[in-house]
Coordinates of C-alpha atoms in Angstrom, one line a residue:
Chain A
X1 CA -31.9 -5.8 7.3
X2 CA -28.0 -5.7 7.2
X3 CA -26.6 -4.7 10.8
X4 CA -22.9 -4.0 10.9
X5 CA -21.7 -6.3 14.4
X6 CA -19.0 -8.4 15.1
X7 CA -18.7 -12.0 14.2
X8 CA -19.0 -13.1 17.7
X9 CA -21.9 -11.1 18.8
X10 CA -23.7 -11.9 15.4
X11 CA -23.7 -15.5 17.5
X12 CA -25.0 -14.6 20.3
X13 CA -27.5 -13.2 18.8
X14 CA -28.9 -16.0 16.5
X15 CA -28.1 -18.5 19.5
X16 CA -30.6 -16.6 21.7
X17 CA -33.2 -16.5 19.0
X18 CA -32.5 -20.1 18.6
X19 CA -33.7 -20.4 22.2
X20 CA -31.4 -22.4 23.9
X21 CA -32.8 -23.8 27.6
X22 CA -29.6 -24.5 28.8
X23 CA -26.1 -23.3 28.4
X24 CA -22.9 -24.3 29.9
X25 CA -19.3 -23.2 28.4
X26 CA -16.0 -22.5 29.7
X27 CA -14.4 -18.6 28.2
X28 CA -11.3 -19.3 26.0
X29 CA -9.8 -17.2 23.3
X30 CA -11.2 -16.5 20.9
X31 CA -14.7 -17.9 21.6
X32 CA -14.8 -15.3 24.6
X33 CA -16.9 -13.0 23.2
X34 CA -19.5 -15.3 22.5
X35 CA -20.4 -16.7 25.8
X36 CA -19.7 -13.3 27.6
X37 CA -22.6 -12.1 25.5
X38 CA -25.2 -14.9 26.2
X39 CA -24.2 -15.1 30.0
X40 CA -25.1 -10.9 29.4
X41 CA -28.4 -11.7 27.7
X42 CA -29.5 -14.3 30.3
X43 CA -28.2 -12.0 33.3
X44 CA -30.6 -9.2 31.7
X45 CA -33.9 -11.9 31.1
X46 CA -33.3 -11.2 27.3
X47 CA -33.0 -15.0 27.0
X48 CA -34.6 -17.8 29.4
X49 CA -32.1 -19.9 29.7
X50 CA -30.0 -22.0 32.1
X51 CA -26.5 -20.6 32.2
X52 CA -24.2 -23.1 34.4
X53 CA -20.9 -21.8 35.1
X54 CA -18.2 -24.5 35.1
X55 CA -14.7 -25.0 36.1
X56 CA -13.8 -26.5 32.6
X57 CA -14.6 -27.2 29.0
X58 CA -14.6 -31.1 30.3
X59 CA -17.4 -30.2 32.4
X60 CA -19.1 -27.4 30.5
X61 CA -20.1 -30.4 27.8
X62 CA -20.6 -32.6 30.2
X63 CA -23.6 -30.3 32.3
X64 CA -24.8 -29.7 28.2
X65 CA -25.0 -33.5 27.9
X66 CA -26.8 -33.7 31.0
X67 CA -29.0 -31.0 30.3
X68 CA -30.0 -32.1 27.1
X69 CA -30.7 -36.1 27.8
X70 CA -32.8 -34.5 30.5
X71 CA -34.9 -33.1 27.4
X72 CA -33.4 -29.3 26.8
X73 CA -32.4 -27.6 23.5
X74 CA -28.6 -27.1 24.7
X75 CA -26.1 -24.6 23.3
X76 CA -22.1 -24.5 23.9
X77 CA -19.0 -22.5 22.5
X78 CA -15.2 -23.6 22.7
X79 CA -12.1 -23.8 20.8
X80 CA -8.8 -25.3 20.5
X81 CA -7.3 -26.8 23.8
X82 CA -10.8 -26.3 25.3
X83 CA -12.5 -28.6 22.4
X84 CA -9.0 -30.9 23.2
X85 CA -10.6 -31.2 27.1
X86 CA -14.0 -32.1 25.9
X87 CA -12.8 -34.8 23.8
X88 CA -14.1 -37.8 25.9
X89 CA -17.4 -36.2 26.5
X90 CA -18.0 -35.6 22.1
X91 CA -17.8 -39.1 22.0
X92 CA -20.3 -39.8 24.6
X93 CA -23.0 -36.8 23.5
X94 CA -23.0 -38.5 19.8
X95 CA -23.2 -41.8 21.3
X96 CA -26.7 -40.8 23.5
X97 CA -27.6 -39.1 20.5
X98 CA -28.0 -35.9 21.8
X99 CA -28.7 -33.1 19.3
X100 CA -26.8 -30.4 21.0
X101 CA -25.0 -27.6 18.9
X102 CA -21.8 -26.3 19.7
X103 CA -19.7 -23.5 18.2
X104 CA -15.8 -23.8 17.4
X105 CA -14.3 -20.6 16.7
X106 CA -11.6 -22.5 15.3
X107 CA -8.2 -22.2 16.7
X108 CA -4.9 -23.9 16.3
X109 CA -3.4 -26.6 18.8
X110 CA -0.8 -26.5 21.0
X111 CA 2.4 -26.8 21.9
X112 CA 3.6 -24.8 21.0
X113 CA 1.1 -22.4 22.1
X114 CA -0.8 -20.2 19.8
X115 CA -4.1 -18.7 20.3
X116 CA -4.3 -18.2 16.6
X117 CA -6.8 -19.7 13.6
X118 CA -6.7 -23.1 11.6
X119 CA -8.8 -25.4 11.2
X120 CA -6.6 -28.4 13.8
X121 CA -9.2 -28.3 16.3
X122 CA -12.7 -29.3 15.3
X123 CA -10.4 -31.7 12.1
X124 CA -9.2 -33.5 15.1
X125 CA -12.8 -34.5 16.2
X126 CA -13.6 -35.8 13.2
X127 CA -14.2 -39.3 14.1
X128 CA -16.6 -38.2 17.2
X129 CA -19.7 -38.4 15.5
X130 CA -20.5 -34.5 15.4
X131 CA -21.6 -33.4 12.4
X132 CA -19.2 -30.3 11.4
X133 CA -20.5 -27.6 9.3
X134 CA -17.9 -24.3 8.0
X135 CA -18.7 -21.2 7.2
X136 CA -17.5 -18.8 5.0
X137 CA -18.4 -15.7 6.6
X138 CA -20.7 -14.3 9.2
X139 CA -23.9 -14.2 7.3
X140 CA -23.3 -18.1 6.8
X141 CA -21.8 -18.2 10.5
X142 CA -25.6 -16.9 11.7
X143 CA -27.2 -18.8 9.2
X144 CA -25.5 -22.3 9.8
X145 CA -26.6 -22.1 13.7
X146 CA -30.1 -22.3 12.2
X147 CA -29.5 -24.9 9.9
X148 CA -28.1 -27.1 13.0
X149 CA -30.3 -27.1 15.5
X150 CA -33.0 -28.0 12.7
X151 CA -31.1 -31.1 11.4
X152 CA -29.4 -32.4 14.7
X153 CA -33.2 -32.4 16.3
X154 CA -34.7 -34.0 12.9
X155 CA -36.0 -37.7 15.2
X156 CA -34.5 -39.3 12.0
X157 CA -30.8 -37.9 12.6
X158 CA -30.3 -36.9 16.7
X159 CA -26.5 -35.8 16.3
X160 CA -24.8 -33.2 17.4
X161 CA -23.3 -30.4 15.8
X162 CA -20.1 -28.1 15.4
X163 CA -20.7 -24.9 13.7
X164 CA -17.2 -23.7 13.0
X165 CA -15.9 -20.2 11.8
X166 CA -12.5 -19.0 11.8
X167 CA -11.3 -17.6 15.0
X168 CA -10.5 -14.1 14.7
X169 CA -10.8 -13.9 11.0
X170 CA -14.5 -14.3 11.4
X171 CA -15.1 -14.2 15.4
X172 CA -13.6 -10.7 15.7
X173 CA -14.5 -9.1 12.2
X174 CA -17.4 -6.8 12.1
X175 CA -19.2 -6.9 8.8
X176 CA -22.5 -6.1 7.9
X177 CA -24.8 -9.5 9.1
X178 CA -28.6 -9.8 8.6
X179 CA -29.9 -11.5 11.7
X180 CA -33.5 -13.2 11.5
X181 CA -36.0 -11.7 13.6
X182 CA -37.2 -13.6 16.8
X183 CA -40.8 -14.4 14.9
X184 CA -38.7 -16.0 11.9
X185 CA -36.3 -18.1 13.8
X186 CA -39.3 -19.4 15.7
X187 CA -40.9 -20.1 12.5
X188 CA -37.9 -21.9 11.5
X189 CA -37.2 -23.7 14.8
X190 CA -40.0 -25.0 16.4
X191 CA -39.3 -25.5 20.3
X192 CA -37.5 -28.9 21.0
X193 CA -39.1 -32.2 20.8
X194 CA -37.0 -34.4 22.5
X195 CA -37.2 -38.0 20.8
X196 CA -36.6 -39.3 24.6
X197 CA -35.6 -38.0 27.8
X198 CA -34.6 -38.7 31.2
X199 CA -37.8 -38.7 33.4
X200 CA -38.4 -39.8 36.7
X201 CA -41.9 -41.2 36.0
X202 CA -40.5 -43.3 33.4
X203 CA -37.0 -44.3 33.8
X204 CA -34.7 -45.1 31.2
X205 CA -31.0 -45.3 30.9
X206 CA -28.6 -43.7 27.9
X207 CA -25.2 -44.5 27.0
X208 CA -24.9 -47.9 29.3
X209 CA -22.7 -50.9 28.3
X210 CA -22.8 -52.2 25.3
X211 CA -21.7 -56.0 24.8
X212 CA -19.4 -57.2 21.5
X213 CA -22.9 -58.1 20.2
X214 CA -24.2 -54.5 20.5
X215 CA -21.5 -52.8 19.8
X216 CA -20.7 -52.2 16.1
X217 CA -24.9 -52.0 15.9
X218 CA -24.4 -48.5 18.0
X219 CA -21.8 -47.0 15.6
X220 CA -23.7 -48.3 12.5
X221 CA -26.8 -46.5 13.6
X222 CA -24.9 -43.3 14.1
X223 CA -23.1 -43.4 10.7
X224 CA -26.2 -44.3 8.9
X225 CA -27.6 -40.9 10.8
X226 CA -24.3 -38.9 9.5
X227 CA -25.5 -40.3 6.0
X228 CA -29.2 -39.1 6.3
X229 CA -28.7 -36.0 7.4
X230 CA -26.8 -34.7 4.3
X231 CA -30.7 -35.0 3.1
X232 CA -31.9 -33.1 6.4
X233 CA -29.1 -30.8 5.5
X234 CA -30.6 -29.9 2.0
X235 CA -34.0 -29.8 3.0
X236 CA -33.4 -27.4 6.0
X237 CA -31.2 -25.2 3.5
X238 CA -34.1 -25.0 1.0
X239 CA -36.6 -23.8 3.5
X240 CA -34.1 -20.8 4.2
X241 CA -33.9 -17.6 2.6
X242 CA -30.7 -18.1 1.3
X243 CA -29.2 -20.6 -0.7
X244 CA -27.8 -23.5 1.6
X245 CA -29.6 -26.3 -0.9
X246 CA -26.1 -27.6 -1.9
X247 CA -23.4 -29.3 0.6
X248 CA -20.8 -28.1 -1.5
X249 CA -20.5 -24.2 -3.5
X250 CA -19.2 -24.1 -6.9
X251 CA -17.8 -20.7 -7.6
X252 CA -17.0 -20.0 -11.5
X253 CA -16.2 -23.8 -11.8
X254 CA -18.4 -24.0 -14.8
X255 CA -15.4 -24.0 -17.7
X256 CA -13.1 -24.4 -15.0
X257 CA -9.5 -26.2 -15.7
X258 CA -8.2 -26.1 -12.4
X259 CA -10.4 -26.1 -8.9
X260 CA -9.0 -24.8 -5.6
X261 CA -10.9 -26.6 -2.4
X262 CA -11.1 -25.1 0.8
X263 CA -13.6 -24.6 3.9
X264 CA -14.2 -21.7 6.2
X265 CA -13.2 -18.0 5.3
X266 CA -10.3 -18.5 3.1
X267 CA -13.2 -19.2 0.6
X268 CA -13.5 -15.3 0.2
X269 CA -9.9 -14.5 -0.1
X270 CA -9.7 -17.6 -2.4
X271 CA -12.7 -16.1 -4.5
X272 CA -11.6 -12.6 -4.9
X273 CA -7.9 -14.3 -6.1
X274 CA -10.2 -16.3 -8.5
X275 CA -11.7 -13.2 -10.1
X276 CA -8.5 -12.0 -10.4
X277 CA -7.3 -14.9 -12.3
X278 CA -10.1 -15.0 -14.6
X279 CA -9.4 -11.7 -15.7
X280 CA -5.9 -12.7 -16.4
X281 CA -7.6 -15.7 -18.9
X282 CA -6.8 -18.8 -16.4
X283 CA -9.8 -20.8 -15.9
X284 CA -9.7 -21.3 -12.3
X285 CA -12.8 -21.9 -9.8
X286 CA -13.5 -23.3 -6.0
X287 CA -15.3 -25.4 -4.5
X288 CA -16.3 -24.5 -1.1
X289 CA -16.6 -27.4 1.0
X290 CA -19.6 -26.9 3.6
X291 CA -19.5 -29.6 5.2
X292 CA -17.2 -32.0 6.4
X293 CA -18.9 -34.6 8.2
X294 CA -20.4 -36.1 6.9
X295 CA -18.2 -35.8 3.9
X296 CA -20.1 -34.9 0.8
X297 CA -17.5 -37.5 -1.1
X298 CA -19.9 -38.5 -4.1
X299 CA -21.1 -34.9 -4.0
X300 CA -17.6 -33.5 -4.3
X301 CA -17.0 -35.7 -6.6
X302 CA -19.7 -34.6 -9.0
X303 CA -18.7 -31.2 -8.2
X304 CA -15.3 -31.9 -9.9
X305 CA -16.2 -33.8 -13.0
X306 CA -15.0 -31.3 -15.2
X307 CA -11.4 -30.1 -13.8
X308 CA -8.4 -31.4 -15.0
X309 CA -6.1 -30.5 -11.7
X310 CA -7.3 -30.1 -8.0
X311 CA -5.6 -27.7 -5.4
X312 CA -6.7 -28.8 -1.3
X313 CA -6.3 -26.2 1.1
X314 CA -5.7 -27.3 4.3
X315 CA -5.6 -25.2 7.5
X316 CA -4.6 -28.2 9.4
X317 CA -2.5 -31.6 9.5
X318 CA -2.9 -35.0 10.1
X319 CA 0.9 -35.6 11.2
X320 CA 2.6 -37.9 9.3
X321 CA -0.4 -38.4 6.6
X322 CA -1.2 -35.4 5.6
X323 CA -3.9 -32.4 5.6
X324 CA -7.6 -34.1 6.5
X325 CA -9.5 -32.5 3.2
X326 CA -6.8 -33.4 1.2
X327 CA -6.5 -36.9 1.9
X328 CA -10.4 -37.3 1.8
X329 CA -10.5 -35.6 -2.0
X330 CA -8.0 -37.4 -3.0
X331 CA -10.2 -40.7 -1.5
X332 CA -13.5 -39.0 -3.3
X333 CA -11.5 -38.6 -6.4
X334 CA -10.3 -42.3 -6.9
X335 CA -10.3 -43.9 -10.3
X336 CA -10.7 -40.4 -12.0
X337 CA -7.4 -39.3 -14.4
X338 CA -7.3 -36.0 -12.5
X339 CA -4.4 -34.8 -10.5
X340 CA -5.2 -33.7 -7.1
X341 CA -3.2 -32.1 -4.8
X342 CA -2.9 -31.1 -1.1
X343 CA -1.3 -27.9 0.3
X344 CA -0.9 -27.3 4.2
X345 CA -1.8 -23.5 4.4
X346 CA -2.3 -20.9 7.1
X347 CA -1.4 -22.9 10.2
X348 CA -1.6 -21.0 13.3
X349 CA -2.9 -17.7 12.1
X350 CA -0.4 -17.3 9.0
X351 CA -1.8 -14.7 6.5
X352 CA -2.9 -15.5 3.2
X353 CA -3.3 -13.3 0.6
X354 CA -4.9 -13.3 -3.0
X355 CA -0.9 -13.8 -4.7
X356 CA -0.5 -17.0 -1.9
X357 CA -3.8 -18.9 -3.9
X358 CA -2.7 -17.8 -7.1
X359 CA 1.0 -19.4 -6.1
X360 CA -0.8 -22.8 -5.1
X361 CA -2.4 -22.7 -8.5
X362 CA 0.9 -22.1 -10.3
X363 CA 2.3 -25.2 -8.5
X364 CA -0.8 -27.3 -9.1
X365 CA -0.7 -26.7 -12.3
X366 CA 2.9 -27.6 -12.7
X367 CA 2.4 -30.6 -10.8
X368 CA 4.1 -29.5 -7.7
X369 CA 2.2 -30.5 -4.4
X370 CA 1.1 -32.7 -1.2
X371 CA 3.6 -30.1 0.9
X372 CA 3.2 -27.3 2.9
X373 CA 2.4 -23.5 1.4
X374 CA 4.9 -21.1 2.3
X375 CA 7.1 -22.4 4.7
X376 CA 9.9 -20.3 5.6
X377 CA 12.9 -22.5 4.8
X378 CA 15.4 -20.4 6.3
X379 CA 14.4 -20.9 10.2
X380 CA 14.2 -24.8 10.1
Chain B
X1 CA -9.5 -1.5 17.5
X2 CA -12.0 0.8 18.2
X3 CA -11.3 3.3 15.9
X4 CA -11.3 1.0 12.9
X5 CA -14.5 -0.5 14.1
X6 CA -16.0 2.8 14.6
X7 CA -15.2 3.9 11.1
X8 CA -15.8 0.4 9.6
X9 CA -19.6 1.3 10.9
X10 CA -19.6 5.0 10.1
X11 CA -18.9 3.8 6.4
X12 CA -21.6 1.3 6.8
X13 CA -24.4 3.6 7.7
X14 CA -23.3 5.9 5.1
X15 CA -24.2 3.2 2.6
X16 CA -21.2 0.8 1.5
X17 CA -20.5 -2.1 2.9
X18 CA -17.2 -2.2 5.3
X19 CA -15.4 -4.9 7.6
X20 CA -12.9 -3.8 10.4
X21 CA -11.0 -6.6 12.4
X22 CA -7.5 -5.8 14.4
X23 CA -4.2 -7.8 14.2
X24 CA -5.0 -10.3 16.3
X25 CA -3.3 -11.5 19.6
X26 CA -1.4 -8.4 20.7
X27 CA -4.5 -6.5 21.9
X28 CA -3.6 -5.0 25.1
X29 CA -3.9 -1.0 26.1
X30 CA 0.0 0.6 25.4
X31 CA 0.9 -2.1 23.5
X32 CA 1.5 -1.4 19.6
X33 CA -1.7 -2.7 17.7
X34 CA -3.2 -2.7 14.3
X35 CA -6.7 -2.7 12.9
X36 CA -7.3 -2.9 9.4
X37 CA -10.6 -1.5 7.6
X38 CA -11.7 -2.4 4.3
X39 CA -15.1 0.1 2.6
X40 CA -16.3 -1.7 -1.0
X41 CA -19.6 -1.1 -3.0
X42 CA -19.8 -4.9 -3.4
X43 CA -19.8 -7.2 -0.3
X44 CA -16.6 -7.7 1.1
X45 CA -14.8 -11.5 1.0
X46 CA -10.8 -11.4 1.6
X47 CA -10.0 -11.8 4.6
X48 CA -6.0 -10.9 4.3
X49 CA -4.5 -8.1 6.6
X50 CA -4.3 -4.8 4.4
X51 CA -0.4 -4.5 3.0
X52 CA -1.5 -1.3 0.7
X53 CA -3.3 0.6 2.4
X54 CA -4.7 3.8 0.6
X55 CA -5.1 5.5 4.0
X56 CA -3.5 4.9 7.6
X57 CA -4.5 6.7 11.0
X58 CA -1.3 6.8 13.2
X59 CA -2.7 7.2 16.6
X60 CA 0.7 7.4 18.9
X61 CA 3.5 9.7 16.9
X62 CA 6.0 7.8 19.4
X63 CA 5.7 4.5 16.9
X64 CA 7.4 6.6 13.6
X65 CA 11.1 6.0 14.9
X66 CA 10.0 2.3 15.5
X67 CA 7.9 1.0 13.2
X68 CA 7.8 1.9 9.5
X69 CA 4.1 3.0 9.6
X70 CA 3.5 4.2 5.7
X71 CA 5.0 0.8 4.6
X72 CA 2.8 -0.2 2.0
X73 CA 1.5 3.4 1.2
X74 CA 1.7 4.6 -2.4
X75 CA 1.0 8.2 -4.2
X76 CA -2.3 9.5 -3.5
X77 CA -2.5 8.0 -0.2
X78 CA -3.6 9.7 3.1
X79 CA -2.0 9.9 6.0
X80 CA -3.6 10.9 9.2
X81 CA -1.0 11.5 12.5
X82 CA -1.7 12.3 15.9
X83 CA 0.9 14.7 16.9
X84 CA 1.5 17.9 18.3
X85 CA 4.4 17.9 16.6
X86 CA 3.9 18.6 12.5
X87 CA 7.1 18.6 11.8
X88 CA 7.9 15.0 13.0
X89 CA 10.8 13.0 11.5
X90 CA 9.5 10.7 9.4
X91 CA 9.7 9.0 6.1
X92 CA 7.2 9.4 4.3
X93 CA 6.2 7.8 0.2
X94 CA 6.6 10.4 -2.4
X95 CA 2.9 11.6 -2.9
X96 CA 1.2 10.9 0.1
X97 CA -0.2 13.2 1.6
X98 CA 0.1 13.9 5.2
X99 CA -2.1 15.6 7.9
X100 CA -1.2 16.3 11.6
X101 CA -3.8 16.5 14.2
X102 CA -3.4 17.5 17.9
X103 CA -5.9 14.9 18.4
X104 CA -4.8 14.4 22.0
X105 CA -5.5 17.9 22.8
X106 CA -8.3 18.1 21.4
X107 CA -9.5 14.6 23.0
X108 CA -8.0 15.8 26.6
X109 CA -10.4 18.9 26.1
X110 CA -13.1 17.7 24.8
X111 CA -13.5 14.2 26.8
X112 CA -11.1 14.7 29.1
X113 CA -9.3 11.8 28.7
X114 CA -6.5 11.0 25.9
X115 CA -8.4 8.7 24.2
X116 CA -8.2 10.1 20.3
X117 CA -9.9 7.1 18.4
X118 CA -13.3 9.8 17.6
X119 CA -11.1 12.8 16.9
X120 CA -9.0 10.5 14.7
X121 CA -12.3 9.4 13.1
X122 CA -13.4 13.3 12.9
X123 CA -10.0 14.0 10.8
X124 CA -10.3 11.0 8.6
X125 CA -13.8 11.8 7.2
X126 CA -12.9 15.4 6.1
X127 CA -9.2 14.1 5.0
X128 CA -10.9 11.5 2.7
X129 CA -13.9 12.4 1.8
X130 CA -15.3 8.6 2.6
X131 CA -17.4 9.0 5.6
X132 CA -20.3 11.8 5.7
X133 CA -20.1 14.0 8.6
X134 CA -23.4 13.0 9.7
X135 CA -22.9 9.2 9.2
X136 CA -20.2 9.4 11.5
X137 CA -22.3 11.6 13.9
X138 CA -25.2 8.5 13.6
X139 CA -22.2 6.0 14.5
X140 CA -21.0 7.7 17.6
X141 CA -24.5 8.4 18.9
X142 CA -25.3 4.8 18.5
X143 CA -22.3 3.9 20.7
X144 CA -22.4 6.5 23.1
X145 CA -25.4 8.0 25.1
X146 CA -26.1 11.1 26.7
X147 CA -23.3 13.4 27.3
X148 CA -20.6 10.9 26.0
X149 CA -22.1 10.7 23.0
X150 CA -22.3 15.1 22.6
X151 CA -18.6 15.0 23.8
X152 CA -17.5 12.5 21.7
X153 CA -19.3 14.3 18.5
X154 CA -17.8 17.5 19.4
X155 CA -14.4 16.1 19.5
X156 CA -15.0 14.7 16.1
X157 CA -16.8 17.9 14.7
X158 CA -13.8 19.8 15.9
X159 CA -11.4 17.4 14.5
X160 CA -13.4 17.5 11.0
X161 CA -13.5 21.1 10.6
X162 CA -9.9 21.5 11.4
X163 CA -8.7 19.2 8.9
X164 CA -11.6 20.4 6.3
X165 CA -10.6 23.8 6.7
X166 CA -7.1 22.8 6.0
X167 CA -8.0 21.3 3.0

């Protein structure tokens, strides 16, 4: 049953169905809403949970990687310079292979300062060894959560996860969302089976010291995990209602002669402009990139066989390389004849509209790219 | 903010499918703000800020000098302003249509507080035709109880009628 809510809310709501033991999280714009909510629910004994108050994102993950070596399902929410703080402590939660799930309502970096969306924040953690999903809207926001928590607790993969929508454009929207019912997220979800944990009766130590002769083993185990769990992925979408069997979404790429890519909710803008397109006689689709780590490379790849030019959109930038998707198609898209290009879009909150994706398919198409979508050139 | 979400809902349980979010960032009581609202039969995917809109709700008259509020509007678009003022200064695109509501009056005696977002609400579904009285009715009960909620529906049904009965 559809229920009109806000983004945020719609969250809260699947995260206390998910049943979360303990959660610890640090308010910042615009994740508020979300962790105001849970620390709500648990206040009012809607949820049994753990909520630890903290003086900082650093140790808000830090209490969640605690919390869940000590054999809890975990929950935390952050963005932007809050993620930034928690940077140290990613590294260390994917390194004890703890399957905790975090939310980024994603949020541009500073300085200088702007509490407003792209997509720079969770891109900057790509290398932590968090598996980061992106959803297009809040139904896929709700469902995603789900999705998580089933594959980052699969014994075969124990990684965490980022479950990233837009800030504002999804956090603080409210559209109809159809939230699973406690019965069905427990059918889903079984409670968490920790694969080990800390227990006093029978010690054991995580995330010691590892020798040059160790070393390299650790980080081959996780990215061999990363690898699997594209397979976890598809087999935890198929037992969903809805469609999530696919890493990537086509939309109308079928006949398609150019393809846009993007992740998050510019997908809907980007698909309406599409339609629009169509009717004009261009064969234009998108692919909507799910997932970005793991990257689906072969799968994007595949995805693309049959376009002639590819348009990136990138809500964020690698400085002095260029925007993270991009530069990873392009890498996916090696040794094909097809031109690909890369267009740095929407940072910090910038608007786009149906008439900005059908100007990035104008230039794709006439070979103009790898810069950034409507700069305005006369305050540089 | 409120308004639009209360509208955005209204239009929901009357059986579309709708989206409100504000302009984001400048969200503080006093200060100018937008919210944008979007009603479709088919679920609802861009995400852009609305640059045409068929309607706008001007809740503070003050902002016409300032800010060019109809920008965007074309003919056949609606207009709702809270003023108690209908003969304000303003310019306004050939073929919209324009209605003024004392909504802070009639929030100040209903409520008793200026607060005009479910007045507002109560002109724009009789000026548009797009919410259902008793859809927006449904709404406010479900976000008010007890006595707020009758207050805030008579504010709205008093709103309603006098823009229905202008019609």
């Amino acid at each position: 049953m559809l229920e009109f809510m806000e983004g945020s809310h719609a969250v809260a709501e699947i995260v206390k169905r998910c049943r979360p033991q303990v959660i610890a999280a640090y308010p910042i714009t615009p994740q508020t809403h979300i962790v105001e909510d849970l620390a709500q629910m648990v206040a009012n004994c809607e949820l049994d949970a753990e909520y630890i108050t903290v003086e900082s994102e650093f140790s808000a993950l830090s209490a969640c990687l605690g919390a869940s070596a000590a054999g809890s399902r975990v929950y935390s929410a952050t963005t932007s310079q809050g993620l930034a703080l928690m940077f140290e402590v990613c590294f260390n939660v994917a390194g004890m292979r703890q399957p905790i799930v975090m939310t980024i309502a994603n949020r541009s970096l500073g300085a200088p300062l702007s509490i407003w969306n792209d997509q720079q924040d969770s891109i900057s953690l790509r290398d932590s060894g968090w598996l980061q999903y992106y959803a297009e809207d809040n139904q896929e926001t709700v469902d995603l959560h789900m999705i998580a928590y089933k594959v980052c607790e699969d014994h075969d993969i124990l990684l965490p996860a980022f479950v990233c929508f837009d800030g504002f454009i999804l956090s603080h929207t409210y559209e109809p969302v159809a939230l699973p019912t406690q019965e069905e997220v427990d059918a889903y979800l079984p409670a968490f089976n920790p694969y080990q944990r800390l227990d006093a009766a029978s010690p054991l130590s995580m995330g010691m010291y590892a020798t040059p002769d160790y070393y390299m083993e650790f980080r081959y185990e996780i990215d061999r995990a990363m690898q699997r769990s594209k397979q976890a992925f598809i087999k935890a979408g198929r037992e969903f209602g809805r469609d999530y069997s696919a890493l990537v979404e086509g939309y109308r790429l079928e006949d398609a002669d150019t393809a846009l890519v993007a992740m998050g909710s510019i997908c809907g803008t980007a698909k309406d402009a599409i339609d629009e397109m169509r009717d004009a006689g261009k064969k234009v689709g998108l692919l909507n990139i799910r997932m970005f780590r793991p990257f689906p490379a072969p799968e994007i790849a595949d995805a693309l066989k049959g376009v002639s030019t590819v348009a990136v959109l990138d809500k964020n930038i690698s400085l002095g390389s260029g925007g993270a998707v991009g530069t990873e198609v392009k890498a996916a898209l090696s040794g094909s004849n097809q031109a690909v290009y890369d267009y740095i879009i929407a940072l910090g909150g910038r608007d786009v509209r149906k008439r900005d994706i059908a100007a990035v398919v104008d230039l794709a198409e006439k070979g103009k790219g790898d810069l950034f979508y409507g700069l305005r050139t006369e305050v540089l | 903010m409120t308004a639009a979400e209360l509208i955005a809902f209204a239009a929901f349980e009357g059986g579309v499918y709708s989206q409100a979010f504000p302009a984001f960032g400048v969200e503080r009581r006093g200060a100018p703000v937008q919210a944008f609202v979007r009603f479709s039969d088919e679920k609802i995917r861009l995400r852009s800020q609305v640059y045409e809109p068929d309607y706008i709700i001007v809740q503070d008259p003050t902002l016409i000098g300032d800010v060019d509020v109809f920008k965007g509007m074309t003919a056949g678009g609606i207009a709702i302003v809270n003023t108690e003022k209908p003969d304000f200064d303003a310019r306004v695109p050939e073929g919209v249509k324009v209605y003024a509501v004392d909504a802070t009056t009639i929030a100040l005696e209903e409520l008793g507080v200026p607060i005009t977002n479910t007045t507002l609400m109560g002109a724009f579904a009789a000026a548009t035709g797009e919410i259902k009285l008793e859809s927006l009715e449904h709404a406010l009960r479900s976000r008010f109880s007890g006595s707020m909620a009758d207050k805030n529906v008579r504010a709205a049904e008093r709103a309603y009628n006098l823009v229905g009965g202008a019609l």
